[in-house]
mmCIF file of C-alpha atoms and ligand atoms in Angstrom:
data_model
loop_
_atom_site.group_PDB
_atom_site.id
_atom_site.type_symbol
_atom_site.label_atom_id
_atom_site.label_comp_id
_atom_site.label_asym_id
_atom_site.label_seq_id
_atom_site.Cartn_x
_atom_site.Cartn_y
_atom_site.Cartn_z
ATOM 1 C CA UNK A 1 0.000 0.000 0.000
ATOM 2 C CA UNK A 2 1.249 3.489 -0.799
ATOM 3 C CA UNK A 3 2.691 5.272 2.246
ATOM 4 C CA UNK A 4 0.261 8.159 1.727
ATOM 5 C CA UNK A 5 -2.743 5.922 2.370
ATOM 6 C CA UNK A 6 -1.403 4.858 5.753
ATOM 7 C CA UNK A 7 -1.345 6.797 8.979
ATOM 8 C CA UNK A 8 2.075 8.330 9.494
ATOM 9 C CA UNK A 9 3.741 8.509 12.833
ATOM 10 C CA UNK A 10 6.976 10.184 13.736
ATOM 11 C CA UNK A 11 8.903 10.768 16.945
ATOM 12 C CA UNK A 12 8.766 14.283 18.313
ATOM 13 C CA UNK A 13 12.478 14.603 17.581
ATOM 14 C CA UNK A 14 12.026 15.497 13.955
ATOM 15 C CA UNK A 15 15.684 15.013 13.106
ATOM 16 C CA UNK A 16 15.108 11.247 13.121
ATOM 17 C CA UNK A 17 12.131 11.778 10.807
ATOM 18 C CA UNK A 18 14.350 12.942 7.964
ATOM 19 C CA UNK A 19 15.684 9.729 6.517
ATOM 20 C CA UNK A 20 12.543 7.745 7.335
ATOM 21 C CA UNK A 21 9.730 9.524 5.537
ATOM 22 C CA UNK A 22 10.831 11.910 2.837
ATOM 23 C CA UNK A 23 10.434 10.787 -0.740
ATOM 24 C CA UNK A 24 12.114 13.801 -2.322
ATOM 25 C CA UNK A 25 15.105 15.834 -1.106
ATOM 26 C CA UNK A 26 15.780 19.170 -2.756
ATOM 27 C CA UNK A 27 19.124 20.839 -2.054
ATOM 28 C CA UNK A 28 19.293 24.616 -2.428
ATOM 29 C CA UNK A 29 22.779 25.949 -2.963
ATOM 30 C CA UNK A 30 24.019 29.506 -3.297
ATOM 31 C CA UNK A 31 23.706 29.182 -7.090
ATOM 32 C CA UNK A 32 19.928 28.856 -6.637
ATOM 33 C CA UNK A 33 19.823 31.901 -4.364
ATOM 34 C CA UNK A 34 22.402 34.134 -6.016
ATOM 35 C CA UNK A 35 19.829 36.736 -7.037
ATOM 36 C CA UNK A 36 18.193 36.796 -3.609
ATOM 37 C CA UNK A 37 21.086 37.949 -1.416
ATOM 38 C CA UNK A 38 21.626 41.679 -1.528
ATOM 39 C CA UNK A 39 25.438 41.663 -1.416
ATOM 40 C CA UNK A 40 26.057 40.559 -5.019
ATOM 41 C CA UNK A 41 29.806 41.157 -4.778
ATOM 42 C CA UNK A 42 30.124 38.666 -1.924
ATOM 43 C CA UNK A 43 27.876 36.217 -3.796
ATOM 44 C CA UNK A 44 30.303 36.343 -6.753
ATOM 45 C CA UNK A 45 33.357 35.964 -4.511
ATOM 46 C CA UNK A 46 31.917 32.947 -2.670
ATOM 47 C CA UNK A 47 30.738 31.293 -5.901
ATOM 48 C CA UNK A 48 34.192 31.682 -7.415
ATOM 49 C CA UNK A 49 35.482 29.278 -4.743
ATOM 50 C CA UNK A 50 32.528 27.197 -3.635
ATOM 51 C CA UNK A 51 28.777 26.655 -3.893
ATOM 52 C CA UNK A 52 27.652 26.266 -0.273
ATOM 53 C CA UNK A 53 24.533 24.329 0.609
ATOM 54 C CA UNK A 54 22.101 26.824 2.139
ATOM 55 C CA UNK A 55 19.181 24.468 2.842
ATOM 56 C CA UNK A 56 17.530 21.185 1.978
ATOM 57 C CA UNK A 57 13.823 20.357 1.845
ATOM 58 C CA UNK A 58 12.825 16.779 2.652
ATOM 59 C CA UNK A 59 9.355 16.484 1.254
ATOM 60 C CA UNK A 60 6.381 14.170 1.005
ATOM 61 C CA UNK A 61 3.933 15.359 -1.635
ATOM 62 C CA UNK A 62 0.425 14.043 -1.178
ATOM 63 C CA UNK A 63 -0.653 11.930 -4.137
ATOM 64 C CA UNK A 64 -3.727 10.199 -2.738
ATOM 65 C CA UNK A 65 -7.448 10.830 -3.243
ATOM 66 C CA UNK A 66 -9.284 13.934 -2.009
ATOM 67 C CA UNK A 67 -7.503 16.925 -0.603
ATOM 68 C CA UNK A 68 -4.823 15.452 1.648
ATOM 69 C CA UNK A 69 -1.825 17.246 3.094
ATOM 70 C CA UNK A 70 1.748 17.585 1.924
ATOM 71 C CA UNK A 71 4.566 18.164 4.346
ATOM 72 C CA UNK A 72 8.277 18.656 4.471
ATOM 73 C CA UNK A 73 11.207 19.207 6.745
ATOM 74 C CA UNK A 74 13.544 22.084 5.998
ATOM 75 C CA UNK A 75 17.147 21.956 7.189
ATOM 76 C CA UNK A 76 18.429 25.512 6.979
ATOM 77 C CA UNK A 77 22.150 25.680 7.645
ATOM 78 C CA UNK A 78 23.876 28.469 9.611
ATOM 79 C CA UNK A 79 25.937 31.052 7.771
ATOM 80 C CA UNK A 80 25.945 34.483 6.170
ATOM 81 C CA UNK A 81 26.445 36.033 2.751
ATOM 82 C CA UNK A 82 27.781 39.503 3.422
ATOM 83 C CA UNK A 83 25.803 40.501 6.517
ATOM 84 C CA UNK A 84 22.645 38.602 5.560
ATOM 85 C CA UNK A 85 21.955 35.317 7.314
ATOM 86 C CA UNK A 86 21.220 32.223 5.236
ATOM 87 C CA UNK A 87 17.525 32.109 4.326
ATOM 88 C CA UNK A 88 14.978 30.229 2.245
ATOM 89 C CA UNK A 89 13.847 31.852 -0.998
ATOM 90 C CA UNK A 90 10.398 32.648 0.375
ATOM 91 C CA UNK A 91 7.092 32.576 -1.461
ATOM 92 C CA UNK A 92 3.412 33.444 -1.457
ATOM 93 C CA UNK A 93 0.735 30.763 -1.608
ATOM 94 C CA UNK A 94 -2.122 31.169 -4.004
ATOM 95 C CA UNK A 95 -5.138 29.013 -4.781
ATOM 96 C CA UNK A 96 -7.607 27.469 -2.358
ATOM 97 C CA UNK A 97 -6.573 26.492 1.163
ATOM 98 C CA UNK A 98 -3.332 28.412 1.184
ATOM 99 C CA UNK A 99 -2.645 28.299 4.914
ATOM 100 C CA UNK A 100 0.330 26.462 6.344
ATOM 101 C CA UNK A 101 1.627 25.174 9.694
ATOM 102 C CA UNK A 102 5.256 25.453 10.779
ATOM 103 C CA UNK A 103 6.690 23.571 13.773
ATOM 104 C CA UNK A 104 10.295 24.159 14.793
ATOM 105 C CA UNK A 105 12.364 21.199 15.890
ATOM 106 C CA UNK A 106 15.696 22.856 16.658
ATOM 107 C CA UNK A 107 17.828 25.908 16.036
ATOM 108 C CA UNK A 108 17.221 29.621 16.198
ATOM 109 C CA UNK A 109 15.563 31.591 13.460
ATOM 110 C CA UNK A 110 13.238 34.294 12.302
ATOM 111 C CA UNK A 111 10.163 33.934 10.135
ATOM 112 C CA UNK A 112 9.762 36.940 7.858
ATOM 113 C CA UNK A 113 6.145 37.477 6.832
ATOM 114 C CA UNK A 114 4.803 39.972 4.363
ATOM 115 C CA UNK A 115 1.623 40.926 2.514
ATOM 116 C CA UNK A 116 1.544 41.796 -1.161
ATOM 117 C CA UNK A 117 1.135 45.483 -0.335
ATOM 118 C CA UNK A 118 4.272 45.716 1.763
ATOM 119 C CA UNK A 119 3.194 45.092 5.379
ATOM 120 C CA UNK A 120 5.939 43.056 7.049
ATOM 121 C CA UNK A 121 6.488 41.394 10.413
ATOM 122 C CA UNK A 122 8.963 38.967 11.967
ATOM 123 C CA UNK A 123 8.396 36.115 14.407
ATOM 124 C CA UNK A 124 11.076 34.384 16.465
ATOM 125 C CA UNK A 125 11.568 30.688 15.793
ATOM 126 C CA UNK A 126 12.909 28.443 18.544
ATOM 127 C CA UNK A 127 12.591 24.732 19.301
ATOM 128 C CA UNK A 128 8.985 23.750 19.933
ATOM 129 C CA UNK A 129 7.577 26.936 18.397
ATOM 130 C CA UNK A 130 4.529 26.471 16.229
ATOM 131 C CA UNK A 131 3.394 29.083 13.704
ATOM 132 C CA UNK A 132 0.164 29.201 11.764
ATOM 133 C CA UNK A 133 0.912 31.048 8.532
ATOM 134 C CA UNK A 134 -2.268 32.467 6.961
ATOM 135 C CA UNK A 135 -2.549 32.302 3.196
ATOM 136 C CA UNK A 136 -2.075 36.006 2.470
ATOM 137 C CA UNK A 137 1.420 36.178 3.992
ATOM 138 C CA UNK A 138 4.583 35.437 2.049
ATOM 139 C CA UNK A 139 7.067 33.601 4.253
ATOM 140 C CA UNK A 140 10.825 33.258 4.388
ATOM 141 C CA UNK A 141 12.802 31.505 7.116
ATOM 142 C CA UNK A 142 16.130 32.903 8.295
ATOM 143 C CA UNK A 143 18.713 31.077 10.398
ATOM 144 C CA UNK A 144 20.153 33.550 12.899
ATOM 145 C CA UNK A 145 21.852 30.890 15.035
ATOM 146 C CA UNK A 146 25.006 28.839 14.865
ATOM 147 C CA UNK A 147 23.230 25.463 14.488
ATOM 148 C CA UNK A 148 21.029 24.062 11.776
ATOM 149 C CA UNK A 149 17.424 25.343 11.902
ATOM 150 C CA UNK A 150 15.154 22.342 11.440
ATOM 151 C CA UNK A 151 11.410 22.740 11.008
ATOM 152 C CA UNK A 152 8.362 20.906 9.719
ATOM 153 C CA UNK A 153 5.871 22.559 7.333
ATOM 154 C CA UNK A 154 2.447 21.182 6.469
ATOM 155 C CA UNK A 155 0.386 22.534 3.583
ATOM 156 C CA UNK A 156 -2.474 21.598 1.265
ATOM 157 C CA UNK A 157 -1.218 20.072 -1.985
ATOM 158 C CA UNK A 158 -3.419 22.247 -4.198
ATOM 159 C CA UNK A 159 -1.522 25.365 -3.118
ATOM 160 C CA UNK A 160 0.293 27.148 -5.912
ATOM 161 C CA UNK A 161 3.698 28.318 -4.691
ATOM 162 C CA UNK A 162 4.357 31.764 -6.111
ATOM 163 C CA UNK A 163 8.130 32.345 -6.092
ATOM 164 C CA UNK A 164 8.212 34.949 -8.854
ATOM 165 C CA UNK A 165 6.871 37.827 -6.773
ATOM 166 C CA UNK A 166 9.605 37.472 -4.141
ATOM 167 C CA UNK A 167 12.277 36.813 -6.786
ATOM 168 C CA UNK A 168 11.337 40.081 -8.488
ATOM 169 C CA UNK A 169 10.814 42.411 -5.546
ATOM 170 C CA UNK A 170 12.256 40.767 -2.410
ATOM 171 C CA UNK A 171 10.837 41.247 1.101
ATOM 172 C CA UNK A 172 10.295 44.703 2.629
ATOM 173 C CA UNK A 173 12.816 43.853 5.365
ATOM 174 C CA UNK A 174 16.168 42.104 5.703
ATOM 175 C CA UNK A 175 17.564 40.315 8.757
ATOM 176 C CA UNK A 176 21.267 41.041 9.051
ATOM 177 C CA UNK A 177 24.135 40.301 11.413
ATOM 178 C CA UNK A 178 25.365 43.384 13.299
ATOM 179 C CA UNK A 179 27.842 43.895 16.165
ATOM 180 C CA UNK A 180 24.793 43.844 18.475
ATOM 181 C CA UNK A 181 23.461 40.587 17.037
ATOM 182 C CA UNK A 182 20.678 40.006 14.510
ATOM 183 C CA UNK A 183 18.964 43.164 13.350
ATOM 184 C CA UNK A 184 15.901 43.695 11.148
ATOM 185 C CA UNK A 185 16.345 46.573 8.715
ATOM 186 C CA UNK A 186 14.408 48.042 5.790
ATOM 187 C CA UNK A 187 15.298 46.476 2.464
ATOM 188 C CA UNK A 188 16.654 49.421 0.471
ATOM 189 C CA UNK A 189 15.765 47.848 -2.876
ATOM 190 C CA UNK A 190 12.315 46.511 -2.040
ATOM 191 C CA UNK A 191 9.546 47.767 -4.253
ATOM 192 C CA UNK A 192 5.842 47.073 -3.998
ATOM 193 C CA UNK A 193 4.979 47.595 -7.629
ATOM 194 C CA UNK A 194 6.990 45.294 -9.823
ATOM 195 C CA UNK A 195 5.722 47.052 -12.940
ATOM 196 C CA UNK A 196 7.155 50.300 -11.721
ATOM 197 C CA UNK A 197 10.215 49.472 -9.648
ATOM 198 C CA UNK A 198 11.957 52.800 -9.707
ATOM 199 C CA UNK A 199 9.245 54.851 -8.022
ATOM 200 C CA UNK A 200 8.504 52.769 -4.951
ATOM 201 C CA UNK A 201 11.547 52.157 -2.786
ATOM 202 C CA UNK A 202 10.668 51.989 0.917
HETATM 203 C C1 LIG B 1 6.005 25.078 1.841
HETATM 204 C C2 LIG B 1 6.905 25.865 2.720
HETATM 205 C C3 LIG B 1 8.224 25.249 3.152
HETATM 206 C C4 LIG B 1 9.291 25.800 2.197
HETATM 207 C C5 LIG B 1 10.728 25.412 2.547
HETATM 208 C C6 LIG B 1 11.741 26.003 1.542
HETATM 209 O O1 LIG B 1 4.866 25.817 1.508
HETATM 210 O O2 LIG B 1 6.662 26.992 3.048
HETATM 211 O O3 LIG B 1 8.222 23.866 3.151
HETATM 212 O O4 LIG B 1 8.972 25.363 0.884
HETATM 213 O O5 LIG B 1 11.044 25.877 3.818
HETATM 214 O O6 LIG B 1 11.518 27.344 1.290
HETATM 215 P P1 LIG B 1 11.221 27.857 -0.202
HETATM 216 O O7 LIG B 1 10.121 26.982 -0.743
HETATM 217 O O8 LIG B 1 10.797 29.275 -0.044
HETATM 218 O O9 LIG B 1 12.463 27.689 -1.008
HETATM 219 ZN ZN1 LIG B 2 4.884 27.902 2.135
#
């Protein structure tokens, strides 16, 4: 019987879940994120020597009858490019049932959330933290710690993941390393109207 038709059970320590359940592992290296980090000079310098692994997504896509649920574990590694911490690309959800659940297993991070019209907020992510992400908020995870940030996400399989909007305009805010620790700053090149980028810097 297909795994998706059975009940799934996993220990609360999600790190042991990784090798057991996932049927697809997607590595995301700096090459995949080179246009997302703001310090392009550092991106070029790092890529000239290496192509570091920024994160991996261990995923189970629902393929059974009815609506179902898909889920995945993200392992976001610690590190920085320039002063920006390693992050996931980030995306909006569109389509029906676009909400999502995040549960943090380990590590220290920030969840950057934003609406299409530029409202932005951050939430702290620590072990055991659970976040309900409503469908209208784009989400990006940022590892501000020194360990891997490991979290589970659960979403409806009919969600359309919209990456293009974030790829084109970024998030309104950046989370950067400063002498005082992690700091959230305005993104100087964010624009809310992708058809008219020059007139709408924050
Ligand atoms: C799914 C979801 C997460 C992310 C994962 C990687 O809706 O939000 O599973 O897909 O953390 O981030 P992205 O997809 O932005 O590269
Ligand atoms: Zn999502």
